[in-house]
Amino acid sequence: MAVDLKTREHISGIRKAGRIVAACHKALSKRIAPGVTTQEIDRFVERFMLERGAFPAQKGYKGYPFATCASVNEVVCHGFPDSVPLENGDIVTIDMVADLDGWKADSAWTYAIGQTAPAVDKLMTVAKQALFDGIKQAKIGQRLGDIGYAIQTRAEREGFRVVTAFAGHGIGRSLHEYPEVLHTGIPGQGIELEEGMVITIEPIVTAGRSDIFIARDGWTARTIDNGWAAQYEHTIAITKDGPSILTRWE
Ligand code: MF3
Ligand code: CO
């Protein structure tokens, strides 16, 4: 296995796809509210991408049937959009990938529905901090283990856990490229980060146990103890100037 290193032109292609994803998340942040269904969100995202000359790369990927993954409360990831209205106090993670001219960008974000409980706010805050702690390590010369260690340390120090059943990944022409980006790790271990690598970092943090199971639909991952999960994901380029977040909007 080898890393597909990207040129500046390649990175600029991924960034263009990333800007669509970022703008879509920003639009969602204003429209997600009690009563909205994840099916409506899914249709909005698909239309948003198509109107901008991109398409939702998750749809049809390994048979996945929707433009987005919509994971509510104890759903860890890969939830199916459905017609159940979101309720005040829920959280929902919307994961999406835009393909623009063959370049892909991937980002997931957890949204609070109305007023969430303080413990849930903390879960979301820590998951987001864990992502940004990981991103800080995404520099030339650092190793993948440094990213995983930073994420795990943040989550566990705050009393949360990191799901190890799913990982980030290289991204570019394909949605999932080498290497796998684990969200736990040992400093100084794993492959060294090089200029031109483009990866996703996408920790899933849980309030209870981090063990998961896959539902009978073959996709929906849930915590076994029904504890809630939050996930934040960005697509990041490793550059001479440090980590460059290609899906940033907040
Ligand atoms: N965006 C997800 C990821 O981070 C992809 C989920 S799998 C899919 O890798 F089939 F739903 F696309
Ligand atoms: Co991803």
CSV table of N, CA and C in Angstrom, one decimal, residues 137-149 186-193:
chain,number,residue,atom,x,y,z
A,137,GLN,N,-2.2,17.8,15.1
A,137,GLN,CA,-1.1,16.9,14.9
A,137,GLN,C,-0.8,16.5,13.4
A,138,ALA,N,-1.7,17.0,12.6
A,138,ALA,CA,-1.6,16.6,11.1
A,138,ALA,C,-0.6,17.5,10.4
A,139,LYS,N,0.6,17.3,10.8
A,139,LYS,CA,1.7,18.1,10.3
A,139,LYS,C,2.8,17.2,9.7
A,140,ILE,N,3.6,17.7,8.7
A,140,ILE,CA,4.7,17.0,8.1
A,140,ILE,C,5.6,16.5,9.3
A,141,GLY,N,6.0,15.2,9.2
A,141,GLY,CA,6.9,14.7,10.2
A,141,GLY,C,6.3,14.0,11.4
A,142,GLN,N,5.0,14.4,11.7
A,142,GLN,CA,4.3,13.7,12.8
A,142,GLN,C,3.8,12.4,12.2
A,143,ARG,N,3.4,11.5,13.1
A,143,ARG,CA,2.9,10.2,12.7
A,143,ARG,C,1.5,10.0,13.0
A,144,LEU,N,0.9,9.0,12.3
A,144,LEU,CA,-0.6,8.8,12.6
A,144,LEU,C,-0.9,8.5,14.0
A,145,GLY,N,0.0,7.9,14.7
A,145,GLY,CA,-0.2,7.6,16.2
A,145,GLY,C,-0.3,8.8,17.0
A,146,ASP,N,0.3,9.9,16.5
A,146,ASP,CA,0.2,11.2,17.3
A,146,ASP,C,-1.2,11.8,17.2
A,147,ILE,N,-1.8,11.6,16.0
A,147,ILE,CA,-3.2,12.0,15.8
A,147,ILE,C,-4.1,11.2,16.7
A,148,GLY,N,-4.0,9.9,16.6
A,148,GLY,CA,-4.9,9.0,17.5
A,148,GLY,C,-4.7,9.3,18.9
A,149,TYR,N,-3.4,9.5,19.3
A,149,TYR,CA,-3.2,9.7,20.8
A,149,TYR,C,-3.8,11.0,21.3
A,186,ILE,N,-0.6,5.5,19.7
A,186,ILE,CA,0.6,5.7,20.6
A,186,ILE,C,1.5,6.7,19.9
A,187,PRO,N,2.0,7.8,20.6
A,187,PRO,CA,2.8,8.8,20.0
A,187,PRO,C,4.0,8.2,19.3
A,188,GLY,N,4.3,8.7,18.1
A,188,GLY,CA,5.5,8.2,17.4
A,188,GLY,C,5.3,7.0,16.6
A,189,GLN,N,4.1,6.4,16.7
A,189,GLN,CA,3.9,5.1,15.9
A,189,GLN,C,3.1,5.4,14.7
A,190,GLY,N,3.1,4.4,13.8
A,190,GLY,CA,2.3,4.6,12.5
A,190,GLY,C,3.1,5.3,11.5
A,191,ILE,N,2.5,5.5,10.3
A,191,ILE,CA,3.3,6.0,9.2
A,191,ILE,C,3.4,7.6,9.4
A,192,GLU,N,4.5,8.0,8.8
A,192,GLU,CA,4.9,9.5,8.9
A,192,GLU,C,4.1,10.3,7.9
A,193,LEU,N,3.6,11.4,8.4
A,193,LEU,CA,2.8,12.3,7.5
A,193,LEU,C,3.7,13.1,6.6
